[in-house]
Short mmCIF file of C-alpha atoms in Angstrom, two decimals:
data_model
loop_
_atom_site.label_atom_id
_atom_site.label_comp_id
_atom_site.label_asym_id
_atom_site.label_seq_id
_atom_site.Cartn_x
_atom_site.Cartn_y
_atom_site.Cartn_z
CA UNK A 1 0.00 0.00 0.00
CA UNK A 2 1.46 3.36 -1.04
CA UNK A 3 2.00 6.15 1.45
CA UNK A 4 -0.02 9.29 0.72
CA UNK A 5 2.20 12.38 0.39
CA UNK A 6 3.69 14.76 -2.14
CA UNK A 7 6.00 12.09 -3.55
CA UNK A 8 3.17 9.72 -4.48
CA UNK A 9 0.49 12.15 -5.71
CA UNK A 10 0.74 14.63 -8.56
CA UNK A 11 -1.07 17.33 -6.64
CA UNK A 12 -2.02 20.78 -7.87
CA UNK A 13 0.08 23.47 -6.15
CA UNK A 14 -2.12 26.39 -5.16
CA UNK A 15 -1.48 29.74 -3.49
CA UNK A 16 -2.34 29.76 0.21
CA UNK A 17 -5.36 32.02 0.29
CA UNK A 18 -7.08 30.44 3.32
CA UNK A 19 -5.77 30.09 6.87
CA UNK A 20 -7.76 27.52 8.77
CA UNK A 21 -7.72 27.33 12.56
CA UNK A 22 -8.44 23.73 13.49
CA UNK A 23 -7.40 20.42 11.94
CA UNK A 24 -10.35 18.39 13.18
CA UNK A 25 -12.52 15.96 11.28
CA UNK A 26 -15.39 18.38 10.76
CA UNK A 27 -13.58 21.11 8.87
CA UNK A 28 -11.69 18.59 6.77
CA UNK A 29 -14.88 16.72 5.85
CA UNK A 30 -16.93 19.89 5.35
CA UNK A 31 -15.23 23.21 4.51
CA UNK A 32 -12.05 21.76 2.97
CA UNK A 33 -14.12 19.28 0.97
CA UNK A 34 -16.26 22.14 -0.37
CA UNK A 35 -13.19 24.17 -1.26
CA UNK A 36 -11.89 21.15 -3.14
CA UNK A 37 -15.13 20.95 -5.14
CA UNK A 38 -14.87 24.64 -5.99
CA UNK A 39 -11.24 24.27 -7.07
CA UNK A 40 -12.02 21.19 -9.16
CA UNK A 41 -14.88 23.05 -10.86
CA UNK A 42 -12.45 25.81 -11.85
CA UNK A 43 -14.31 28.42 -9.80
CA UNK A 44 -11.43 29.05 -7.38
CA UNK A 45 -7.75 28.38 -6.87
CA UNK A 46 -7.67 28.24 -3.10
CA UNK A 47 -4.89 26.63 -1.14
CA UNK A 48 -5.46 26.02 2.58
CA UNK A 49 -2.92 26.23 5.39
CA UNK A 50 -4.16 24.46 8.51
CA UNK A 51 -2.94 25.88 11.82
CA UNK A 52 -3.46 23.92 15.01
CA UNK A 53 -5.81 25.81 17.29
CA UNK A 54 -4.43 24.44 20.56
CA UNK A 55 -0.98 23.80 22.01
CA UNK A 56 -0.29 20.11 22.54
CA UNK A 57 2.96 18.45 23.52
CA UNK A 58 4.26 15.51 21.47
CA UNK A 59 1.63 16.02 18.81
CA UNK A 60 1.55 13.39 16.08
CA UNK A 61 -0.74 14.21 13.19
CA UNK A 62 -1.02 11.86 10.21
CA UNK A 63 -2.32 14.77 8.14
CA UNK A 64 1.03 16.55 8.52
CA UNK A 65 2.86 13.33 7.67
CA UNK A 66 0.79 13.17 4.48
CA UNK A 67 1.60 16.78 3.43
CA UNK A 68 -2.04 17.75 3.93
CA UNK A 69 -3.37 15.11 1.54
CA UNK A 70 -6.30 12.90 2.57
CA UNK A 71 -9.55 11.37 1.33
CA UNK A 72 -13.15 12.12 2.27
CA UNK A 73 -15.75 9.36 2.01
CA UNK A 74 -19.38 10.49 2.00
CA UNK A 75 -22.49 8.31 2.08
CA UNK A 76 -26.15 9.20 2.05
CA UNK A 77 -29.33 9.38 0.01
CA UNK A 78 -30.06 11.85 -2.76
CA UNK A 79 -33.17 11.79 -4.91
CA UNK A 80 -34.19 8.53 -3.31
CA UNK A 81 -30.97 6.85 -4.42
CA UNK A 82 -28.07 5.73 -2.21
CA UNK A 83 -24.96 7.73 -3.02
CA UNK A 84 -21.38 7.04 -2.06
CA UNK A 85 -18.32 9.02 -3.13
CA UNK A 86 -14.65 9.12 -2.22
CA UNK A 87 -12.68 12.29 -2.99
CA UNK A 88 -8.99 13.07 -2.72
CA UNK A 89 -8.46 16.43 -1.04
CA UNK A 90 -5.36 18.30 -2.20
CA UNK A 91 -6.54 21.83 -1.34
CA UNK A 92 -4.66 21.68 1.98
CA UNK A 93 -1.16 22.77 1.05
CA UNK A 94 0.47 22.65 4.46
CA UNK A 95 -0.10 22.04 8.17
CA UNK A 96 1.62 24.29 10.70
CA UNK A 97 1.96 24.26 14.48
CA UNK A 98 2.14 27.90 15.64
CA UNK A 99 3.62 26.83 18.99
CA UNK A 100 6.37 24.72 17.44
CA UNK A 101 7.15 26.91 14.40
CA UNK A 102 5.78 30.38 14.93
CA UNK A 103 7.85 32.01 12.20
CA UNK A 104 6.41 29.69 9.56
CA UNK A 105 2.91 30.39 10.84
CA UNK A 106 3.63 34.13 10.82
CA UNK A 107 4.87 34.00 7.23
CA UNK A 108 1.56 32.46 6.16
CA UNK A 109 -0.44 34.94 8.22
CA UNK A 110 1.35 37.89 6.61
CA UNK A 111 1.17 36.64 3.03
CA UNK A 112 -0.38 39.16 0.62
CA UNK A 113 -2.24 36.25 -1.01
CA UNK A 114 -4.19 35.42 2.16
CA UNK A 115 -7.89 36.25 1.83
CA UNK A 116 -9.91 34.09 4.20
CA UNK A 117 -9.83 32.69 7.71
CA UNK A 118 -11.98 29.65 8.52
CA UNK A 119 -12.26 28.29 12.03
CA UNK A 120 -13.79 25.57 14.13
CA UNK A 121 -12.31 25.70 17.60
CA UNK A 122 -15.48 24.12 19.12
CA UNK A 123 -17.97 25.96 21.30
CA UNK A 124 -15.21 26.38 23.90
CA UNK A 125 -12.93 28.20 21.47
CA UNK A 126 -14.59 31.60 21.10
CA UNK A 127 -14.12 32.93 24.62
CA UNK A 128 -12.64 36.14 25.98
CA UNK A 129 -9.71 35.84 28.36
CA UNK A 130 -7.20 38.55 29.16
CA UNK A 131 -4.33 36.93 27.27
CA UNK A 132 -0.83 38.34 27.25
CA UNK A 133 -0.64 39.57 23.66
CA UNK A 134 3.15 39.75 23.86
CA UNK A 135 3.20 35.94 24.00
CA UNK A 136 3.31 34.43 20.51
CA UNK A 137 0.96 32.83 19.79
CA UNK A 138 -1.55 33.93 22.40
CA UNK A 139 -3.38 31.26 24.36
CA UNK A 140 -6.93 31.85 23.16
CA UNK A 141 -8.27 31.81 19.62
CA UNK A 142 -9.76 35.35 19.68
CA UNK A 143 -6.42 36.70 20.93
CA UNK A 144 -4.63 34.84 18.12
CA UNK A 145 -6.93 36.47 15.57
CA UNK A 146 -6.33 39.86 17.16
CA UNK A 147 -2.57 39.33 16.85
CA UNK A 148 -2.90 38.17 13.25
CA UNK A 149 -4.94 41.19 12.18
CA UNK A 150 -2.76 43.69 14.03
CA UNK A 151 0.36 42.17 12.46
CA UNK A 152 -1.20 42.48 9.00
CA UNK A 153 -2.19 46.08 9.70
CA UNK A 154 1.41 46.93 10.57
CA UNK A 155 2.99 44.86 7.78
CA UNK A 156 0.84 46.41 5.05
CA UNK A 157 0.79 49.98 6.43
CA UNK A 158 -2.94 49.86 7.07
CA UNK A 159 -3.89 49.04 3.47
CA UNK A 160 -7.48 47.90 3.12
CA UNK A 161 -6.35 45.15 0.76
CA UNK A 162 -4.66 43.43 3.73
CA UNK A 163 -8.01 42.84 5.45
CA UNK A 164 -9.50 39.36 5.70
CA UNK A 165 -12.88 37.67 5.55
CA UNK A 166 -13.39 35.47 8.61
CA UNK A 167 -15.88 32.59 8.64
CA UNK A 168 -16.49 30.95 12.01
CA UNK A 169 -17.95 27.45 12.07
CA UNK A 170 -18.24 27.17 15.85
CA UNK A 171 -21.79 26.36 16.98
CA UNK A 172 -22.41 29.39 19.12
CA UNK A 173 -24.93 32.12 18.46
CA UNK A 174 -23.56 34.99 16.34
CA UNK A 175 -20.20 33.24 16.11
CA UNK A 176 -18.51 35.73 13.78
CA UNK A 177 -19.98 38.77 15.51
CA UNK A 178 -18.85 37.44 18.89
CA UNK A 179 -15.33 36.83 17.62
CA UNK A 180 -15.24 40.37 16.22
CA UNK A 181 -16.33 41.77 19.61
CA UNK A 182 -13.57 39.85 21.41
CA UNK A 183 -10.94 40.93 18.88
CA UNK A 184 -11.99 44.54 19.47
CA UNK A 185 -11.75 44.06 23.23
CA UNK A 186 -8.22 42.69 22.88
CA UNK A 187 -7.27 45.65 20.66
CA UNK A 188 -8.66 48.18 23.14
CA UNK A 189 -6.91 46.50 26.05
CA UNK A 190 -3.64 46.41 24.09
CA UNK A 191 -3.94 50.12 23.25
CA UNK A 192 -3.52 49.63 19.51
CA UNK A 193 -5.19 52.96 18.81
CA UNK A 194 -8.08 54.40 16.78
CA UNK A 195 -6.41 53.99 13.39
CA UNK A 196 -6.15 50.25 13.83
CA UNK A 197 -9.71 50.07 15.14
CA UNK A 198 -10.96 51.93 12.08
CA UNK A 199 -9.03 49.57 9.79
CA UNK A 200 -10.33 46.56 11.69
CA UNK A 201 -13.93 47.65 11.09
CA UNK A 202 -13.40 48.91 7.53
CA UNK A 203 -11.18 46.28 5.94
CA UNK A 204 -12.19 43.05 7.69
CA UNK A 205 -15.45 41.15 7.53
CA UNK A 206 -16.62 38.70 10.21
CA UNK A 207 -19.37 36.33 9.10
CA UNK A 208 -21.97 34.63 11.25
CA UNK A 209 -22.42 31.13 9.91
CA UNK A 210 -24.32 27.93 10.57
CA UNK A 211 -22.86 24.59 9.52
CA UNK A 212 -24.41 21.14 9.30
CA UNK A 213 -22.88 17.86 8.27
CA UNK A 214 -22.23 14.83 10.43
CA UNK A 215 -18.55 13.96 10.06
CA UNK A 216 -17.71 10.89 12.07
CA UNK A 217 -13.95 10.88 11.46
CA UNK A 218 -11.56 8.07 10.68
CA UNK A 219 -13.57 4.90 9.86
CA UNK A 220 -11.37 2.34 11.62
CA UNK A 221 -13.68 -0.59 10.93
CA UNK A 222 -13.62 -0.05 7.16
CA UNK A 223 -10.27 1.65 6.71
CA UNK A 224 -8.66 -1.40 5.09
CA UNK A 225 -11.35 -1.58 2.41
CA UNK A 226 -11.19 2.16 1.75
CA UNK A 227 -7.41 2.13 1.56
CA UNK A 228 -7.57 -0.75 -0.89
CA UNK A 229 -10.07 1.24 -2.94
CA UNK A 230 -7.96 4.40 -3.01
CA UNK A 231 -4.63 2.59 -3.26
CA UNK A 232 -3.15 4.57 -0.37
CA UNK A 233 -2.42 3.99 3.29
CA UNK A 234 -4.40 7.07 4.27
CA UNK A 235 -4.31 7.59 8.06
CA UNK A 236 -6.10 10.96 7.80
CA UNK A 237 -9.14 9.75 5.86
CA UNK A 238 -12.48 11.01 7.19
CA UNK A 239 -16.00 9.65 6.81
CA UNK A 240 -19.14 11.74 6.73
CA UNK A 241 -22.70 11.97 5.52
CA UNK A 242 -23.60 13.31 2.10
CA UNK A 243 -25.96 15.95 3.51
CA UNK A 244 -24.47 19.40 4.04
CA UNK A 245 -25.67 22.88 4.90
CA UNK A 246 -23.66 26.08 5.25
CA UNK A 247 -25.55 29.31 5.90
CA UNK A 248 -23.29 32.37 5.68
CA UNK A 249 -24.59 35.73 6.88
CA UNK A 250 -22.86 39.02 6.18
CA UNK A 251 -21.35 41.22 3.50
CA UNK A 252 -22.22 39.65 0.11
CA UNK A 253 -18.72 40.32 -1.24
CA UNK A 254 -17.70 36.96 0.21
CA UNK A 255 -19.44 35.26 -2.71
CA UNK A 256 -16.83 36.56 -5.15
CA UNK A 257 -14.07 34.92 -3.10
CA UNK A 258 -15.98 31.78 -2.15
CA UNK A 259 -18.59 31.11 -4.89
CA UNK A 260 -19.92 27.94 -3.31
CA UNK A 261 -23.55 28.79 -4.03
CA UNK A 262 -22.79 28.06 -7.70
CA UNK A 263 -22.40 24.38 -6.77
CA UNK A 264 -25.00 21.99 -5.35
CA UNK A 265 -23.39 21.84 -1.91
CA UNK A 266 -26.12 23.24 0.34
CA UNK A 267 -24.45 26.66 0.73
CA UNK A 268 -26.66 29.71 1.19
CA UNK A 269 -25.58 33.35 1.57
CA UNK A 270 -28.03 35.50 3.53
CA UNK A 271 -28.30 38.75 5.44
CA UNK A 272 -26.77 38.51 8.96
CA UNK A 273 -30.12 38.63 10.74
CA UNK A 274 -31.39 35.59 8.78
CA UNK A 275 -28.83 33.18 10.22
CA UNK A 276 -30.57 33.01 13.61
CA UNK A 277 -33.72 31.40 12.18
CA UNK A 278 -31.67 28.60 10.63
CA UNK A 279 -29.53 28.28 13.74
CA UNK A 280 -32.31 27.79 16.30
CA UNK A 281 -33.79 24.85 14.43
CA UNK A 282 -30.53 23.14 13.56
CA UNK A 283 -28.60 23.64 16.80
CA UNK A 284 -31.47 22.82 19.13
CA UNK A 285 -32.70 19.80 17.18
CA UNK A 286 -29.62 18.12 15.72
CA UNK A 287 -26.86 19.29 18.04
CA UNK A 288 -29.01 19.39 21.16
CA UNK A 289 -30.12 15.80 20.56
CA UNK A 290 -26.55 14.76 19.72
CA UNK A 291 -25.27 16.10 23.04
CA UNK A 292 -28.12 14.60 25.08
CA UNK A 293 -27.75 11.25 23.31
CA UNK A 294 -23.98 11.14 23.79
CA UNK A 295 -24.11 11.91 27.51
CA UNK A 296 -26.82 9.34 28.19
CA UNK A 297 -25.82 6.76 25.58
CA UNK A 298 -22.26 6.43 26.85
CA UNK A 299 -23.60 5.45 30.26
CA UNK A 300 -25.70 2.74 28.63
CA UNK A 301 -22.63 1.21 27.03
CA UNK A 302 -23.18 2.49 23.50
CA UNK A 303 -20.24 3.49 21.34
CA UNK A 304 -21.77 5.08 18.25
CA UNK A 305 -24.78 7.24 17.37
CA UNK A 306 -26.52 4.54 15.35
CA UNK A 307 -26.14 2.06 18.23
CA UNK A 308 -27.61 4.50 20.74
CA UNK A 309 -30.39 5.52 18.36
CA UNK A 310 -31.39 1.86 17.91
CA UNK A 311 -31.86 1.52 21.69
CA UNK A 312 -35.63 1.84 22.36
CA UNK A 313 -35.04 3.68 25.63
CA UNK A 314 -32.78 6.25 23.98
CA UNK A 315 -35.22 6.68 21.10
CA UNK A 316 -38.11 7.21 23.51
CA UNK A 317 -36.00 9.77 25.37
CA UNK A 318 -35.13 11.66 22.19
CA UNK A 319 -38.72 11.65 20.95
CA UNK A 320 -39.96 13.00 24.28
CA UNK A 321 -37.14 15.58 24.39
CA UNK A 322 -38.00 16.83 20.92
CA UNK A 323 -41.78 16.85 21.21
CA UNK A 324 -42.05 18.06 24.78
CA UNK A 325 -39.16 20.49 25.18
CA UNK A 326 -37.19 21.40 22.06
CA UNK A 327 -39.82 21.97 19.36
CA UNK A 328 -42.10 24.12 21.56
CA UNK A 329 -39.22 26.61 21.94
CA UNK A 330 -38.71 27.09 18.17
CA UNK A 331 -40.86 29.55 16.23
CA UNK A 332 -42.62 28.19 13.16
CA UNK A 333 -45.34 25.90 11.92
CA UNK A 334 -45.52 22.87 14.26
CA UNK A 335 -46.05 20.38 11.43
CA UNK A 336 -43.09 21.74 9.48
CA UNK A 337 -40.93 21.59 12.61
CA UNK A 338 -41.93 17.98 13.24
CA UNK A 339 -41.05 17.10 9.65
CA UNK A 340 -37.70 18.86 10.06
CA UNK A 341 -37.00 16.95 13.28
CA UNK A 342 -37.99 13.64 11.69
CA UNK A 343 -35.53 14.26 8.84
CA UNK A 344 -32.80 15.00 11.38
CA UNK A 345 -33.48 11.81 13.32
CA UNK A 346 -33.30 9.77 10.12
CA UNK A 347 -29.69 10.89 9.80
CA UNK A 348 -28.90 9.41 13.23
CA UNK A 349 -29.72 5.95 11.89
CA UNK A 350 -26.98 6.12 9.21
CA UNK A 351 -25.05 2.97 10.16
CA UNK A 352 -22.25 3.74 7.69
CA UNK A 353 -21.08 6.78 9.67
CA UNK A 354 -20.11 4.97 12.88
CA UNK A 355 -20.14 8.38 14.61
CA UNK A 356 -18.56 7.90 18.04
CA UNK A 357 -20.43 9.24 21.06
CA UNK A 358 -17.08 9.91 22.76
CA UNK A 359 -16.16 12.29 19.93
CA UNK A 360 -19.47 14.14 20.28
CA UNK A 361 -18.78 14.46 24.02
CA UNK A 362 -15.70 16.65 23.41
CA UNK A 363 -16.14 19.91 25.39
CA UNK A 364 -19.60 18.84 26.57
CA UNK A 365 -19.94 21.62 29.13
CA UNK A 366 -19.69 24.34 26.46
CA UNK A 367 -21.81 22.25 24.10
CA UNK A 368 -24.62 21.76 26.63
CA UNK A 369 -24.60 25.48 27.33
CA UNK A 370 -24.69 26.36 23.61
CA UNK A 371 -27.11 23.64 22.51
CA UNK A 372 -29.40 22.75 25.42
CA UNK A 373 -29.43 25.58 27.93
CA UNK A 374 -31.48 27.85 25.67
CA UNK A 375 -34.26 25.27 25.61
CA UNK A 376 -34.23 25.11 29.41
CA UNK A 377 -34.37 28.88 29.77
CA UNK A 378 -37.16 29.27 27.21
CA UNK A 379 -39.21 26.56 28.88
CA UNK A 380 -38.74 28.15 32.27
CA UNK A 381 -39.68 31.58 30.90
CA UNK A 382 -42.93 30.06 29.61
CA UNK A 383 -43.69 28.60 33.04
CA UNK A 384 -42.84 25.04 31.98
CA UNK A 385 -40.25 22.47 33.01
CA UNK A 386 -37.39 20.95 31.00
CA UNK A 387 -36.41 17.81 32.93
CA UNK A 388 -35.11 15.90 29.89
CA UNK A 389 -32.75 18.72 28.93
CA UNK A 390 -31.63 19.02 32.55
CA UNK A 391 -31.07 15.25 32.60
CA UNK A 392 -28.39 15.72 29.94
CA UNK A 393 -26.54 18.09 32.30
CA UNK A 394 -26.89 15.65 35.21
CA UNK A 395 -25.60 12.88 32.94
CA UNK A 396 -22.61 15.04 32.06
CA UNK A 397 -21.63 15.42 35.73
CA UNK A 398 -22.07 11.73 36.51
CA UNK A 399 -20.19 10.69 33.37
CA UNK A 400 -17.27 13.02 34.15
CA UNK A 401 -17.19 11.97 37.80
CA UNK A 402 -15.97 8.47 36.96
CA UNK A 403 -18.79 6.96 39.03
CA UNK A 404 -21.08 6.00 36.17
CA UNK A 405 -21.38 2.66 34.40
CA UNK A 406 -19.03 4.12 31.78
CA UNK A 407 -16.15 4.26 34.26
CA UNK A 408 -13.56 3.86 31.49
CA UNK A 409 -14.71 7.09 29.85
CA UNK A 410 -12.09 9.86 29.77
CA UNK A 411 -13.54 13.40 29.54
CA UNK A 412 -12.03 15.83 27.04
CA UNK A 413 -13.09 19.20 28.33
CA UNK A 414 -11.90 22.27 30.22
CA UNK A 415 -9.24 20.96 32.59
CA UNK A 416 -10.38 22.98 35.59
CA UNK A 417 -13.96 21.79 35.15
CA UNK A 418 -12.99 18.14 34.72
CA UNK A 419 -10.82 18.31 37.84
CA UNK A 420 -13.61 19.93 39.85
CA UNK A 421 -16.12 17.26 38.82
CA UNK A 422 -13.78 14.31 39.37
CA UNK A 423 -11.84 15.35 42.46
CA UNK A 424 -14.71 17.16 44.15
CA UNK A 425 -17.14 14.25 43.93
CA UNK A 426 -18.80 13.49 47.25
CA UNK A 427 -21.38 10.76 47.68
CA UNK A 428 -22.32 12.21 51.08
CA UNK A 429 -22.73 15.80 49.84
CA UNK A 430 -24.13 15.60 46.33
CA UNK A 431 -25.84 18.97 46.67
CA UNK A 432 -22.57 20.71 47.46
CA UNK A 433 -20.76 18.84 44.71
CA UNK A 434 -23.34 19.76 42.07
CA UNK A 435 -23.35 23.38 43.23
CA UNK A 436 -19.57 23.60 42.93
CA UNK A 437 -19.54 21.95 39.52
CA UNK A 438 -22.16 24.33 38.13
CA UNK A 439 -20.12 27.40 39.05
CA UNK A 440 -18.34 26.64 35.78
CA UNK A 441 -21.48 27.47 33.79
CA UNK A 442 -21.79 31.02 32.48
CA UNK A 443 -25.27 31.74 33.87
CA UNK A 444 -26.87 34.12 36.34
CA UNK A 445 -26.92 33.20 40.05
CA UNK A 446 -30.68 32.67 39.83
CA UNK A 447 -30.39 30.24 36.90
CA UNK A 448 -27.52 28.42 38.59
CA UNK A 449 -29.49 28.02 41.81
CA UNK A 450 -32.46 26.51 39.98
CA UNK A 451 -30.21 24.22 37.97
CA UNK A 452 -28.62 22.97 41.19
CA UNK A 453 -32.07 22.20 42.61
CA UNK A 454 -33.14 20.30 39.48
CA UNK A 455 -29.87 18.57 38.63
CA UNK A 456 -29.16 17.19 42.12
CA UNK A 457 -32.06 14.70 42.34
CA UNK A 458 -31.32 13.50 38.80
CA UNK A 459 -27.68 12.94 39.74
CA UNK A 460 -28.85 10.95 42.75
CA UNK A 461 -31.13 8.84 40.56
CA UNK A 462 -28.40 8.16 38.00
CA UNK A 463 -25.96 7.09 40.70
CA UNK A 464 -28.38 5.00 42.77
CA UNK A 465 -30.95 3.67 40.30
CA UNK A 466 -28.73 3.64 37.20
CA UNK A 467 -28.88 5.36 33.83
CA UNK A 468 -31.46 3.12 32.12
CA UNK A 469 -34.15 3.13 34.86
CA UNK A 470 -33.72 6.89 35.25
CA UNK A 471 -33.98 7.45 31.51
CA UNK A 472 -37.08 5.26 31.25
CA UNK A 473 -38.84 6.83 34.23
CA UNK A 474 -38.16 10.41 33.21
CA UNK A 475 -39.09 9.85 29.54
CA UNK A 476 -42.42 8.24 30.44
CA UNK A 477 -43.20 10.88 33.07
CA UNK A 478 -42.39 13.72 30.66
CA UNK A 479 -44.48 12.13 27.91
CA UNK A 480 -47.46 11.88 30.27
#
């Protein structure tokens, strides 16, 4: 089996016009795949440089070993017919670690050919912390973007042509607008002056976006067959569903640089205020159910989404969660919303994806807050309860504590939060433990106090009765 790299593939060299923060499965199976389709169609000539978004010691990345080359395998249904395709992605020209080789990263960031920034640093990535901007690179993603833009402003003497279009794929509300706000806060704190601030607003465009495609990652159970099919020992191959949606809200000039709407890829360019309507449905239904299913399904011994979805107790839970809590909080025709939710659930049954629940559980605290908390707050505001959404939060705490049936599970989340949950666990003082854990949520004291009251008995039930009896009881009670 041939190795996949520049010596074995006659790739197309392209100018690096896109700097991508994040090397994860999603961006490679979604945005980079779309850029490849646009390049192949002759609409663009974009080369991508992937920069790692986090500092990690002893990092070993097969994508870097393969010079950015990899395959994407997509499966799904289109027009009533099963469709399967495998594409070689050569749009990624290089992979760079800003912490290990900052000068190389800086050279890319200051290239006059650079036009776009694309990011997916997860829901935990777009946060404001008072980073030391003299440290290169800064610790947080917004601070890194602030450094990048200020460096370009200085290097190009404030020329508008040095500005960038920035597309955020993180699943938080107003993702691009929030990143812009945090970049401005860093600039003010650093004292970079009014001229830079004016250039920042005038020459750079931050886009609010909504993304949707299930990308399950490296398909270990079918990698041998796929490698035989492609002829390469591809360790960076990613698997995903055929369905895709990318809603981009903001200045329409982005379409000249990224003309993806000219292809049948599910890309829509809209006014900024129109993104929210798409977002509420998608994030609350698909991502909210994903998070709830992962946190409960792992405790039932399930490994993948399709396995969990085939469990009658999990399916009953999801149906009750959707019908009783999620859909009533979304504006729109109820029948249309039910049809939308049914189409989403059909995607969960895609056995070919083998989407791991442990992967979905990455940064679950931020994900629950971004995907499920809004449902809870809207239900409370309407005078109703949201016990099934709160159960997902209780499941998170029990799962992270190491005292659930999934004891072998290793959380991948904010280190301080994981430590607080694990080391602070107290069987004799569950109320105090839950209260301490929930100080890590970004909510008002009143919301936190009510969450503590509602989460604590569910934690007790999960620990004493077990995940399945608790899930069954709560689902039936909520349905009644």
